[in-house]
Amino acid sequence: MGNEPEMALRVEALEAILVEKGYVEPDALDAIIATYERDVGPRNGAHVVARSWTDPAYRERLLADATAAIAELGYGGRQGEHMVAVENSADEHHVVVCTLCSCYPWPVLGLPPTWYKSPAYRSRVVIDPRGVLADFGVTLPDTTRITVHDSTAEVRYLVVPRRPAGTTGWSEERLAAIVSRDSMIGTGLVTV
Amino acid sequence: MGNEPEMALRVEALEAILVEKGYVEPDALDAIIATYERDVGPRNGAHVVARSWTDPAYRERLLADATAAIAELGYGGRQGEHMVAVENSADEHHVVVCTLCSCYPWPVLGLPPTWYKSPAYRSRVVIDPRGVLADFGVTLPDTTRITVHDSTAEVRYLVVPRRPAGTTGWSEERLAAIVSRDSMIGTGLVTV
Amino acid sequence: MNTVADLGGAMGFGPVLPEPEDEVFHAEWERRALALTLAAASPGRWTIDASRSARESLPPGEYLTSSYYAIWIKALERLLVHAGLVGSDELAAGRSLRPGTPARVLAAAEVPAVLATGSRADRPVDPPPRFAVGEQVRTRNTHPTGHTRLPRYARGKAGVVERVHGAHVLPDSNAHGAGERPEWLYTVRFTGVELWGGEADPGLSVEIEAFESYLAP
Amino acid sequence: MNTVADLGGAMGFGPVLPEPEDEVFHAEWERRALALTLAAASPGRWTIDASRSARESLPPGEYLTSSYYAIWIKALERLLVHAGLVGSDELAAGRSLRPGTPARVLAAAEVPAVLATGSRADRPVDPPPRFAVGEQVRTRNTHPTGHTRLPRYARGKAGVVERVHGAHVLPDSNAHGAGERPEWLYTVRFTGVELWGGEADPGLSVEIEAFESYLAP
């Protein structure tokens, strides 16, 4: 897959065509790229998670109406218009997928990683989630149920991972720093 | 698909390796090819069908135990060890497929055509047989039910097409000449 | 449409290969592919559902041997040609062969606001939802030849309504220019055993979002 | 295994392209591919079920972009390497790098008799068949990670036993060297509506061959 040498030329040609025909403004392309390389990424989600860990009232609002609670922190928009937050516990672990394409909560997690869009992940996580978690080095107790959220419409999911032991008294910023992207998809755990 | 230039060299190399290592005798390869280019093909099945059209007792034996009835005419063996014959009528039309691979009744029809092994045929004939028949220029009345036989084990199917009107008194040989391969798979009709 | 993109439950794709968090793009062309796909939608000649339909309708073998941004670009080319914005002769030539037609173009200054606003899929509808949270439902066993968002693995299966999301644009209609036809949207929860049989992980549940017409009582 | 080779009901592959009756091979290498596949099985290091398993286990994108004789050759290479008859270094080199080991080799003189005899799949078993012609059965909803011959479209579906064929070698076991474990084999008939839902062709029936362990009463 990585070796698609022809794609560079193909995309370059398509861009040239669209710019020449006046359908695309090159500066807008740069602005889009800058947005997702600089501003919108998993640190947004980590902020949401850390706030939820430290502010019980915020946590309740997040679980009741994630779109609104996430907007409180200044995040929202494309591919995050209809958010649901699901919280991991010792009893239930949540994992998010889009088996049909690549639906993903951009405003809180940025652009999806390649593996999230791969046939390997999309095919297997709904039938063998523990096998997929093993690929990430994650093992859950058999007593932990797993709920897989297949994003088949415009609803997008943010997993609130379990707060690790040993973080009592940590600031929101310090907590946010340990919240990994994968933990907010459900393929990782947060550890200290 | 047709343009697989590397396959010629790849097969040539594999043959050389197997011959050098003594696992394959080149003359045996030629003998296999000759068998299916010269001796075993759809004329065998056409013979069976024409006999069934002209000999009511044979027809009964064919529908009761196709493997034995086909053996009566000297045909049998690889990929025809367990034959079933199904007879088309105004009420019911039979079509044969192998959705999982390329199972096909070699002793009576020879090697399968490319389309029989293609994803287009294998995927669609079990859900939209009338659409597939249209690709062959065949239209059946809505009142004709269609039974699709998906060859998922070692049982192989021979379709006995309907004998066309205007063939009364024709010899077995003359009838056999109008029985097409496709009519014995169920994607064709016999016409005069 | 039962496309190869409908991957749930398929096997044989090997292990999942994790990546570090900062490795979102693997080549410069992927950045441009992302940006082009977003910007080229600005003339408004297709919907997000039409673009998903275009991606999953690539030739199946090509879909499975293309990286995801390559899928996006190949689908974008088809959408542009189908919309009459770009000629297939121009794609073949690799350059513009005639002037464009007037179209709504995304300006750089608009980008932050456009991305931060997004585009909601919920719509007001008159009829109340047919199903309530906690209710048993069964997904329909449908095999439409057009776009749908009901995965094959979840068809004809019994589940429970977990959430009601309001009425949303129906992709099955909207993908083909047949209007938004909003329908109530539900999260439906299935046990792994219902979906995958008795040997499934007993602790597994899978949820999908299902439009009302995907469901029977 | 839910592989991409399990094609029933998939969409997006375009029209079927009929061919004249005498057009069985399209290149000389296809003739050799056929003959090699048959002859190389002579040492008896794999079963027909193992070879089907090897074909459907090719990488999914490769399966869908290969012609059928190419699938045969790619699978044959894997079988030969797995059996220890050919080294992957030899495949890479394109020539033999060491002598072969003694093996049963098909002689040209044997070919007509071997092909005309074939190899039956039925085996005697003690227990009587569990199901009778005309009986209602339901296929199991199974998703084994190994080879199986129960297509996905026909899992968890209600049908009627149409024929009883005797006990046959079970591919699910035999493909993986776990023995023949013969089971009663049935033809099961489904309505199109049962398989594909209410919009299916009302005159459609589909029959499959199902091993006894694929069925529940």
XYZ file of C-alpha atoms in Angstrom, chain D residues 8-214:
207
model
C -22.241 -15.149 -3.141
C -24.304 -11.975 -2.967
C -21.380 -9.582 -3.344
C -21.906 -6.731 -5.799
C -19.864 -4.414 -7.945
C -18.100 -6.865 -10.248
C -19.823 -5.723 -13.407
C -21.511 -7.838 -16.057
C -20.690 -11.459 -16.824
C -18.762 -11.757 -20.061
C -19.801 -14.864 -22.023
C -17.201 -16.690 -24.080
C -17.368 -19.072 -27.022
C -17.267 -22.728 -26.138
C -13.843 -23.403 -27.617
C -12.137 -20.575 -25.730
C -11.069 -22.484 -22.638
C -7.476 -21.264 -22.459
C -6.372 -17.699 -23.184
C -2.628 -18.182 -23.100
C -0.195 -21.056 -23.282
C 0.752 -20.586 -19.628
C -2.837 -21.358 -18.612
C -2.504 -24.834 -20.173
C 0.688 -25.428 -18.198
C -0.897 -24.017 -15.024
C -3.747 -26.496 -15.275
C -1.453 -29.435 -15.941
C 1.073 -28.473 -13.266
C -1.652 -28.098 -10.655
C -2.985 -31.553 -11.401
C 0.384 -33.277 -11.754
C 2.008 -31.655 -8.726
C -0.684 -33.113 -6.500
C 0.597 -36.585 -7.284
C 3.078 -36.833 -4.396
C -0.049 -36.683 -2.222
C 1.213 -34.064 0.194
C -2.074 -32.151 0.237
C -5.760 -32.777 -0.293
C -8.145 -31.043 -2.670
C -9.560 -29.298 0.388
C -6.115 -28.001 1.335
C -5.653 -26.682 -2.179
C -9.010 -24.873 -2.079
C -8.030 -23.449 1.287
C -4.701 -22.255 -0.119
C -6.456 -20.499 -3.011
C -9.010 -18.675 -0.918
C -6.301 -17.696 1.589
C -4.355 -15.610 -0.904
C -4.261 -11.946 0.122
C -7.801 -10.698 -0.614
C -6.741 -7.927 -2.980
C -4.506 -10.335 -4.858
C -7.308 -12.886 -5.134
C -9.620 -10.330 -6.717
C -7.034 -9.001 -9.158
C -5.762 -12.407 -10.326
C -7.193 -14.555 -13.076
C -8.237 -18.008 -11.960
C -5.252 -19.946 -13.280
C -3.016 -17.335 -11.649
C -4.814 -18.042 -8.367
C -4.112 -21.744 -8.930
C -0.417 -21.169 -9.521
C 0.041 -18.822 -6.562
C -1.719 -21.329 -4.320
C 0.303 -24.208 -5.772
C 3.537 -22.401 -4.932
C 2.354 -22.015 -1.344
C 1.347 -25.672 -1.118
C 4.702 -26.810 -2.489
C 6.643 -24.662 -0.034
C 4.441 -25.657 2.880
C 4.893 -29.336 1.982
C 8.653 -28.889 1.845
C 8.816 -29.996 -1.777
C 10.092 -26.650 -3.052
C 11.978 -23.964 -1.172
C 10.852 -20.353 -1.257
C 14.439 -19.594 -2.229
C 13.911 -21.752 -5.304
C 10.727 -19.875 -6.211
C 12.626 -16.616 -5.811
C 15.507 -17.890 -7.915
C 13.178 -19.334 -10.531
C 15.145 -22.579 -10.628
C 15.878 -25.681 -8.606
C 18.653 -25.195 -6.038
C 18.785 -28.719 -4.622
C 17.646 -32.219 -5.589
C 14.110 -33.282 -4.849
C 13.141 -35.960 -2.370
C 11.655 -39.281 -3.504
C 7.977 -38.833 -4.273
C 5.135 -40.484 -6.131
C 5.246 -38.956 -9.614
C 2.432 -39.086 -12.159
C 3.576 -40.886 -15.325
C 2.217 -39.813 -18.700
C 0.866 -43.313 -19.300
C -1.211 -43.103 -16.129
C -2.871 -39.812 -16.986
C -5.928 -41.076 -18.879
C -6.801 -43.611 -16.208
C -6.172 -41.239 -13.303
C -8.350 -38.514 -14.791
C -11.047 -40.976 -15.866
C -11.187 -42.474 -12.388
C -11.095 -39.410 -10.198
C -11.328 -39.631 -6.477
C -14.627 -40.200 -4.711
C -15.422 -38.146 -1.614
C -18.012 -40.487 -0.099
C -17.039 -42.715 2.795
C -18.895 -45.340 4.797
C -20.041 -44.187 8.229
C -21.912 -45.957 10.986
C -24.481 -43.449 12.214
C -27.537 -42.998 10.028
C -28.289 -39.563 8.596
C -29.821 -37.206 11.108
C -32.057 -35.468 8.564
C -34.411 -36.796 5.895
C -35.535 -35.442 2.551
C -38.272 -32.874 3.065
C -37.194 -32.023 6.587
C -36.899 -28.394 7.706
C -33.392 -27.477 8.843
C -31.536 -24.341 9.760
C -27.907 -23.731 8.870
C -25.692 -22.722 11.743
C -24.378 -19.204 12.064
C -20.709 -20.147 12.218
C -17.625 -18.110 11.394
C -14.742 -20.559 11.647
C -11.210 -19.245 11.208
C -10.358 -22.298 9.116
C -11.680 -23.623 5.812
C -15.393 -24.193 5.502
C -17.819 -24.785 2.646
C -20.855 -23.115 4.167
C -21.125 -19.789 2.314
C -21.792 -16.698 4.403
C -25.002 -15.906 2.537
C -26.466 -19.253 3.608
C -25.635 -19.127 7.323
C -28.366 -18.975 9.936
C -30.993 -19.596 7.243
C -34.002 -21.934 7.187
C -34.240 -24.453 4.371
C -35.504 -27.881 3.409
C -33.468 -31.022 2.800
C -33.730 -31.801 -0.912
C -31.267 -34.692 -1.310
C -29.135 -36.945 0.904
C -25.825 -37.826 -0.754
C -24.237 -40.277 1.664
C -21.402 -39.373 3.997
C -18.595 -37.316 2.464
C -15.162 -36.163 3.597
C -15.527 -33.007 5.721
C -13.511 -30.212 4.096
C -13.369 -28.196 7.331
C -11.226 -30.936 8.836
C -9.508 -32.408 5.813
C -8.212 -29.039 4.575
C -6.096 -28.699 7.690
C -4.686 -32.207 7.891
C -7.074 -33.106 10.700
C -8.484 -36.171 8.968
C -11.412 -36.896 6.718
C -14.072 -37.079 9.460
C -16.824 -37.960 6.985
C -20.276 -36.564 7.634
C -23.649 -36.967 5.977
C -23.991 -34.525 3.124
C -27.332 -32.949 2.200
C -28.624 -30.679 -0.493
C -30.550 -27.933 1.276
C -32.971 -25.721 -0.613
C -33.642 -22.122 0.439
C -36.090 -19.644 -0.970
C -34.580 -16.485 -2.367
C -36.723 -14.541 0.102
C -35.177 -16.423 3.031
C -31.672 -15.653 1.803
C -32.090 -12.145 0.423
C -35.216 -10.730 2.041
C -38.590 -9.647 0.819
C -37.366 -7.921 -2.315
C -35.800 -11.079 -3.697
C -37.052 -12.645 -6.919
C -40.140 -14.547 -5.702
C -39.376 -17.382 -8.118
C -35.811 -17.902 -6.887
C -34.542 -20.896 -4.926
C -30.924 -21.600 -4.114
C -29.539 -24.986 -3.166
C -26.253 -25.709 -1.449
C -24.601 -28.897 -0.281
C -24.376 -28.832 3.497
C -22.521 -31.208 5.806
C -24.450 -32.468 8.812
C -22.498 -30.315 11.268
C -23.547 -27.230 9.277
